[in-house]
XYZ file of C-alpha atoms in Angstrom:
370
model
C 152.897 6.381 -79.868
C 155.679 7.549 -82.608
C 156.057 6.969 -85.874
C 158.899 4.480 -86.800
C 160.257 6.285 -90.023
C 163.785 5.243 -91.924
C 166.083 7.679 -92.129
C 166.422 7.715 -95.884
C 162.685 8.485 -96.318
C 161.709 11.180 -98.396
C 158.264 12.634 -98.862
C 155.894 13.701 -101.680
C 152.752 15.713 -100.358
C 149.233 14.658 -101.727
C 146.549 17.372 -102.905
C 144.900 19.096 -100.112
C 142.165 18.266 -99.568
C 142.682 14.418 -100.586
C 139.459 12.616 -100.613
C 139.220 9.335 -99.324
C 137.142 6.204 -101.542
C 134.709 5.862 -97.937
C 134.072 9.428 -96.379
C 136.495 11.811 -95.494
C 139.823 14.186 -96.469
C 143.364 14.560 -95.460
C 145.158 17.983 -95.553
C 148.819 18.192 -95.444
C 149.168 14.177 -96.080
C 151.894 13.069 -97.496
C 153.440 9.706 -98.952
C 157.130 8.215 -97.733
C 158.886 6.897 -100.355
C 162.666 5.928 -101.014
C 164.152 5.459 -104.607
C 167.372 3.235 -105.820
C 168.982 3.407 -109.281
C 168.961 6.120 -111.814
C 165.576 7.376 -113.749
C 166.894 8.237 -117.372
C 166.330 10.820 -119.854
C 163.327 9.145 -121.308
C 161.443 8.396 -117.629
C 160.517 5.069 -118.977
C 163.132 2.923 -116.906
C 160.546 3.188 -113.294
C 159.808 0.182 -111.298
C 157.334 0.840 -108.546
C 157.123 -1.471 -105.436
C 153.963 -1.483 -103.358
C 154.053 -3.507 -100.147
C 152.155 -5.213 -97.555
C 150.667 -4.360 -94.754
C 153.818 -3.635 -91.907
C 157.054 -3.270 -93.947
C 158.305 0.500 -94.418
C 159.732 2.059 -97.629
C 163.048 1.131 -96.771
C 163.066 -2.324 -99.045
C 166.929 -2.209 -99.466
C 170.169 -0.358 -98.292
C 171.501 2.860 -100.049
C 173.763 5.463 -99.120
C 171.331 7.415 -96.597
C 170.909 3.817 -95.043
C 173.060 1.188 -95.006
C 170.657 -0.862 -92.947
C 169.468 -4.387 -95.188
C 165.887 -3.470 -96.256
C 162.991 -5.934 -95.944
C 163.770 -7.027 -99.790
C 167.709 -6.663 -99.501
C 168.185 -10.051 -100.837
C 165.577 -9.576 -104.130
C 166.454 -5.394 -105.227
C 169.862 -4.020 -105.750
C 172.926 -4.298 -108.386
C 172.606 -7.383 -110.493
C 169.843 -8.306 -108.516
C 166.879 -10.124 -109.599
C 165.467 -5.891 -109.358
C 168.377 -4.894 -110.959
C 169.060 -0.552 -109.938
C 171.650 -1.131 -112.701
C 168.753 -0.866 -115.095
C 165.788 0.014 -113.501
C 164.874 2.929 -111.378
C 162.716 1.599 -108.405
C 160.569 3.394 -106.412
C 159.101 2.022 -103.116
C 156.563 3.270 -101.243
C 154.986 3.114 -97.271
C 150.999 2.892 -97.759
C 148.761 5.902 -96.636
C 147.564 5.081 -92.966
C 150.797 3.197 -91.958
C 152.800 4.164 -89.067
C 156.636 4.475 -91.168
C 156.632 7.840 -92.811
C 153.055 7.898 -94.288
C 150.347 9.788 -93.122
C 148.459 7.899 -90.789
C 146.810 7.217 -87.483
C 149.658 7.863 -85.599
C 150.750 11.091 -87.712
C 149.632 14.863 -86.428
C 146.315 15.542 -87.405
C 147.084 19.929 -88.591
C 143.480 20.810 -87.742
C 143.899 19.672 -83.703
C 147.982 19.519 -83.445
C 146.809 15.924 -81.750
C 147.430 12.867 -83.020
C 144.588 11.453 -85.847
C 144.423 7.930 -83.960
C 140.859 7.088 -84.434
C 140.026 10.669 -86.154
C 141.898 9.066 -88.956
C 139.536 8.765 -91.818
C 138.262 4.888 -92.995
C 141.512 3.988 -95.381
C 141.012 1.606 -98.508
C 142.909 0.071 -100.617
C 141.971 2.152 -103.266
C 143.330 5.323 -101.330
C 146.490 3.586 -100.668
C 146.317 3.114 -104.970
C 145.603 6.588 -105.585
C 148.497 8.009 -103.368
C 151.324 5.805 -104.925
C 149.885 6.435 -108.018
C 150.725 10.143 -106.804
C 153.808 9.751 -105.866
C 154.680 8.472 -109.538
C 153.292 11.266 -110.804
C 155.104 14.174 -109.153
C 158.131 11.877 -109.871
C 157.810 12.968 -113.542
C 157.034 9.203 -114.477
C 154.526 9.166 -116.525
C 154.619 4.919 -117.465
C 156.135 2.531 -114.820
C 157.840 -0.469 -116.749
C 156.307 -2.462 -114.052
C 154.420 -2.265 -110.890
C 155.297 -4.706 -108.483
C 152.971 -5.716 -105.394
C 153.431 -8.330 -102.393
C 150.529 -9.137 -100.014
C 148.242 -6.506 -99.249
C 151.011 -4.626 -101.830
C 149.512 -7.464 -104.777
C 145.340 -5.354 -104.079
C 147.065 -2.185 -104.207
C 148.984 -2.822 -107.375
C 145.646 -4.259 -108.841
C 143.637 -1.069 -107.708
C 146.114 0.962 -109.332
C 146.030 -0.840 -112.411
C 142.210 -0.610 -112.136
C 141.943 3.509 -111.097
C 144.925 4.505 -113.074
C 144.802 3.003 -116.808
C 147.846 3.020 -118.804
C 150.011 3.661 -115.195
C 152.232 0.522 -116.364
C 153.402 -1.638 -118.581
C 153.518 -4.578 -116.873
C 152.499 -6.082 -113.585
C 154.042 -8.958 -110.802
C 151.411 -9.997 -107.775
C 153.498 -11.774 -105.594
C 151.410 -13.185 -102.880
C 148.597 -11.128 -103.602
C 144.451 -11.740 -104.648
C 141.949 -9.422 -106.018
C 139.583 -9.548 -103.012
C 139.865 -10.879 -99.407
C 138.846 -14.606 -98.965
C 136.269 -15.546 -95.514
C 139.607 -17.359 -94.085
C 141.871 -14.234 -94.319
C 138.980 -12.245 -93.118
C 138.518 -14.111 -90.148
C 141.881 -14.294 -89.084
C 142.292 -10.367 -89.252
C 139.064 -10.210 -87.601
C 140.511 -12.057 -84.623
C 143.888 -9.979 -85.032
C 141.537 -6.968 -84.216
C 139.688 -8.018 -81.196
C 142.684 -9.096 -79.599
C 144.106 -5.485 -80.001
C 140.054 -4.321 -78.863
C 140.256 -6.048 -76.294
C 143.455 -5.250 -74.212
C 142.027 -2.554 -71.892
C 145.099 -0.208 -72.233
C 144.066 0.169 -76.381
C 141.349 2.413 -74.685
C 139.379 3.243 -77.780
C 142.721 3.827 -79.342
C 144.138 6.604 -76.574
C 147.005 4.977 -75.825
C 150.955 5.980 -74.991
C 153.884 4.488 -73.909
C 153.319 4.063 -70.572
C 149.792 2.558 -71.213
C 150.538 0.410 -74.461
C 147.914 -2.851 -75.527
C 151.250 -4.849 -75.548
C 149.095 -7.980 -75.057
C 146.738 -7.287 -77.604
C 149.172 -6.819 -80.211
C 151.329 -9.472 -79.024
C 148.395 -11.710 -79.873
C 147.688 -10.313 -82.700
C 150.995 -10.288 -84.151
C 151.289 -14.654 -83.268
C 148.088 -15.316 -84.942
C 149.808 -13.543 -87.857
C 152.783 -14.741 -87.929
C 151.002 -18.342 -87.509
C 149.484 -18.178 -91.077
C 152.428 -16.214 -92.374
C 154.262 -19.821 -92.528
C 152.742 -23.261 -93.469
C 152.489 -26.521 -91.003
C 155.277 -27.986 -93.296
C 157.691 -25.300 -91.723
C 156.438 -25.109 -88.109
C 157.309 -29.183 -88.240
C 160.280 -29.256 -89.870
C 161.627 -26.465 -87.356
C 160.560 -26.602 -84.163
C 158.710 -30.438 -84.452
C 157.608 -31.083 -80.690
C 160.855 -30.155 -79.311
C 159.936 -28.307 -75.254
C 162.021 -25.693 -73.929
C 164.496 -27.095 -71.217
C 162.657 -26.970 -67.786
C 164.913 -24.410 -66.443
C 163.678 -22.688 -68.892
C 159.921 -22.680 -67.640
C 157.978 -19.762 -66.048
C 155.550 -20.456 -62.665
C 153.010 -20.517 -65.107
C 151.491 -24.350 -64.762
C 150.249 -22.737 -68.769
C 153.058 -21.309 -70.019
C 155.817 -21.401 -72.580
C 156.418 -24.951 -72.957
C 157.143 -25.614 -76.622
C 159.981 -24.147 -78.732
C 157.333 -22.856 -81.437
C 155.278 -21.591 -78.755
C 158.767 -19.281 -77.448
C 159.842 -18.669 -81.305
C 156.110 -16.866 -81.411
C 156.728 -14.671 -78.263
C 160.345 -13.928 -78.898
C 158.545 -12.426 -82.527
C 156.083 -10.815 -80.967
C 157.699 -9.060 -78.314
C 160.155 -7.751 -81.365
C 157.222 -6.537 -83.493
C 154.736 -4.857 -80.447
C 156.566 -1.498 -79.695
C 157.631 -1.383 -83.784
C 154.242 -0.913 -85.332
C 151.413 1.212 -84.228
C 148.233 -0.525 -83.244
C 145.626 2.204 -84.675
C 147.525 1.946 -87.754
C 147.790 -2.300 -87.664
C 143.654 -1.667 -87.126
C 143.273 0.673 -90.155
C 145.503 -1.354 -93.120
C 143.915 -5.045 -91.649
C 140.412 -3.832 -92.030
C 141.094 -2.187 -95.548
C 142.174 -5.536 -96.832
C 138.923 -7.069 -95.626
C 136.811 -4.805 -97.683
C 139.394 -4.542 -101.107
C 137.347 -6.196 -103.734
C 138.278 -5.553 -107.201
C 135.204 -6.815 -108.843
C 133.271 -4.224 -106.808
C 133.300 -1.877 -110.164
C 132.452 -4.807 -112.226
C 129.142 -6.054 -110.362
C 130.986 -8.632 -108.380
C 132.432 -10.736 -111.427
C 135.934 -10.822 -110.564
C 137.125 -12.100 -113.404
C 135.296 -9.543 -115.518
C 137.447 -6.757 -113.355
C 140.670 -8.241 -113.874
C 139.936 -8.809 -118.033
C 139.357 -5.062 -117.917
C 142.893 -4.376 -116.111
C 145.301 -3.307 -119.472
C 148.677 -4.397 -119.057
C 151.238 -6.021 -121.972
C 152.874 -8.492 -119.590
C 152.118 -9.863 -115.690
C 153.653 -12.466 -113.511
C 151.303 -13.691 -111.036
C 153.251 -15.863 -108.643
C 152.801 -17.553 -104.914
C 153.430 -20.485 -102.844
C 151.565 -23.836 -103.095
C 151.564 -24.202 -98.993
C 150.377 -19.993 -98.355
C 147.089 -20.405 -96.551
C 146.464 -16.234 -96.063
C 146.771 -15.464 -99.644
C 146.034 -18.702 -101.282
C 148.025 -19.971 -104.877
C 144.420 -20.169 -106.341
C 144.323 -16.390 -106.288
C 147.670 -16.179 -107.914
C 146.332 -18.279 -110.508
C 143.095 -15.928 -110.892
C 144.645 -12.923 -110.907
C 147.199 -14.424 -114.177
C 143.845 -16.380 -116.096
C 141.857 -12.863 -115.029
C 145.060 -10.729 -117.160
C 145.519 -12.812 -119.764
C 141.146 -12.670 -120.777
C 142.217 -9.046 -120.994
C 144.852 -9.534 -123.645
C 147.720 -9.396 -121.497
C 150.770 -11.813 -121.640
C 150.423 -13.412 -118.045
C 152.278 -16.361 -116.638
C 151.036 -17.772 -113.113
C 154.013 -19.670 -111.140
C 152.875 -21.820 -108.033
C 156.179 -22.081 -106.288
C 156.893 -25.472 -104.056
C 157.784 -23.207 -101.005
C 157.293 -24.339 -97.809
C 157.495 -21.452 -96.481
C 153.731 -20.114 -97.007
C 153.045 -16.348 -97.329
C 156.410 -15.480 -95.992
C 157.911 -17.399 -98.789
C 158.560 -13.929 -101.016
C 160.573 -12.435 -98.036
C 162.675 -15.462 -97.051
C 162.604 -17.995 -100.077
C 164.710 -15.951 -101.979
C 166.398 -19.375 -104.311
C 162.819 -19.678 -105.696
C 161.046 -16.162 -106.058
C 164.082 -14.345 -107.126
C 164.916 -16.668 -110.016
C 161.445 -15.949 -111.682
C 160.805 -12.267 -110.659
C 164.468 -11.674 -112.071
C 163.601 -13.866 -115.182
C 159.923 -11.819 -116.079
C 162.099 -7.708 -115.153
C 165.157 -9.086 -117.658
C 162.354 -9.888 -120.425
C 160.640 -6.764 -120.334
């Protein structure tokens, strides 16, 4: 497999050797990032986005590429993430597969690719390497650090191993530690991948791809990315016209059930499965109250930040609103200014990417106070 890398990435390398939180060091890794807006004189003007588990660095358009970024609606010129006055930084986590170092990057000791050579990533690792790339940036404060998903651990593990890092925090879709539902989902999301005989203990190629193991994977996703609400309101029991239908006496019969394939088939040769192994299972084991003897809220109370927005949608079922609610009650114990905002999406988890009349509004409001 290839990496899938933007072509406006740029690169910062980490220390060599860079030790990893569960066993294990990198040489030559490096971070992807892309930047938008102008850092000024003082370096205090630095947004940093962290993201979730599959998107790339590239979260909106700029002059290297014009492409729309995964955020294009939410980060630009008079945008709720306004480059006019903030310098944003995105970056692609350690371990991905879209500029990163990861499992399907050259490992310099063999010349091979790592695939399953690739040392156990964490959260924390993914923390410590954005946390990097601010660093050689000259910025020695963010204004903010802003997290979706997976992105929402990593910016509270950054906040946690890098004290003082920012001023103020927004988890968007995010939790402090992996609940048994999200768990088990991923779980599944792995075996499928496992399973498909051409994964082959991770020695795959092109030729011999586990197409069907990620395309599984990527429906049973993409099936709690959304709520029920959604799935009814959009496809309701509508079939496919019988034309339409496959010799399969078990196939494709629904429109939800093609809308899931037609998604899957677009995501399966865009993402590297060794990678989509290493980032799910590091979400299962991110636990922030680890430090803090398992009291979760203790760990978040000991997070320092002046302000935090802590905001998610009332029908997510990955990343449930509770969380979102924790992680603000958590901040504000600490001292902080936090504000939790359970949004009437019905969009679930995917509601940050696609519900842009709702999230925008109050991630724009929170930046503009600041």
């Amino acid at each position: 497999m290839t990496e899938f890398i933007p072509p406006a990435s740029r690169w910062i390398d980490l220390p060599s050797p860079f030790a990893m939180k569960r066993g294990g060091t990198l040489h030559g890794a490096r971070i992807a990032y892309e930047t938008w807006g102008t850092l000024n004189a003082a370096r205090d003007n630095a947004v940093l986005i962290v993201t979730g588990l599959s998107p790339d660095a590239h979260a909106a358009s700029c002059e290297a590429d014009p492409t729309p970024g995964w955020w294009e609606a939410m980060l630009g010129p008079g945008k709720p993430i306004d480059t006019d006055r903030w310098f944003v930084v995105c970056v692609n986590s350690l371990g991905s597969c879209k500029g990163s170092t990861g499992p399907a990057s050259l490992n310099p000791a063999t010349g091979q690719l790592y695939r399953l050579d690739f040392p156990d990533v964490s959260i924390e690792d993914i923390a410590d390497g954005a946390a990097h790339v601010v660093r050689a940036l000259g910025i020695e404060r963010l204004v903010c650090v802003i997290g979706n998903s997976m992105g929402g651990m990593t910016a509270l593990s950054l906040l946690q191993r890098h004290p003082g890092l920012a001023r103020a925090h927004v988890n968007v879709s995010g939790s402090a530690r992996a609940l048994p539902f999200s768990i088990a989902v991923r779980s599944l999301q792995r075996e499928a991948i496992r399973l498909d005989p051409n994964w082959n203990n991770g020695e795959y190629d092109e030729a011999t791809y586990p197409e069907s193991g990620m395309r599984i994977a990527r429906k049973l996703g993409v099936i709690t990315y959304r709520s029920a609400l959604e799935w009814d309101g959009r496809f309701g029991r509508v079939r496919l016209d019988s034309d339409r239908l496959d010799e399969d006496p078990f196939g494709l019969e629904f429109q939800v059930e093609s809308y899931l394939e037609g998604h899957a088939r677009r995501f399966v040769r865009r993402y590297d499965p060794n990678s989509y192994l290493y980032l799910s299972r590091c979400m299962d084991w991110f636990d922030l109250a680890e430090p803090a003897g398992g009291d979760v809220m203790a760990a978040l109370s000991s997070l320092r930040v002046e302000r935090a927005l802590a905001i998610g949608a009332r029908t997510d079922i990955l990343f449930p609103v509770e969380q979102q609610e924790e992680i603000a009650e958590g901040l504000a114990l600490g001292g902080a200014d936090a504000q939790f905002l359970g949004l009437e999406s019905p969009q679930g988890h995917d509601a940050f990417l696609v519900d842009f009349e709702r999230f925008g509004p109050a991630i724009g409001d929170f930046l503009r106070a600041l």
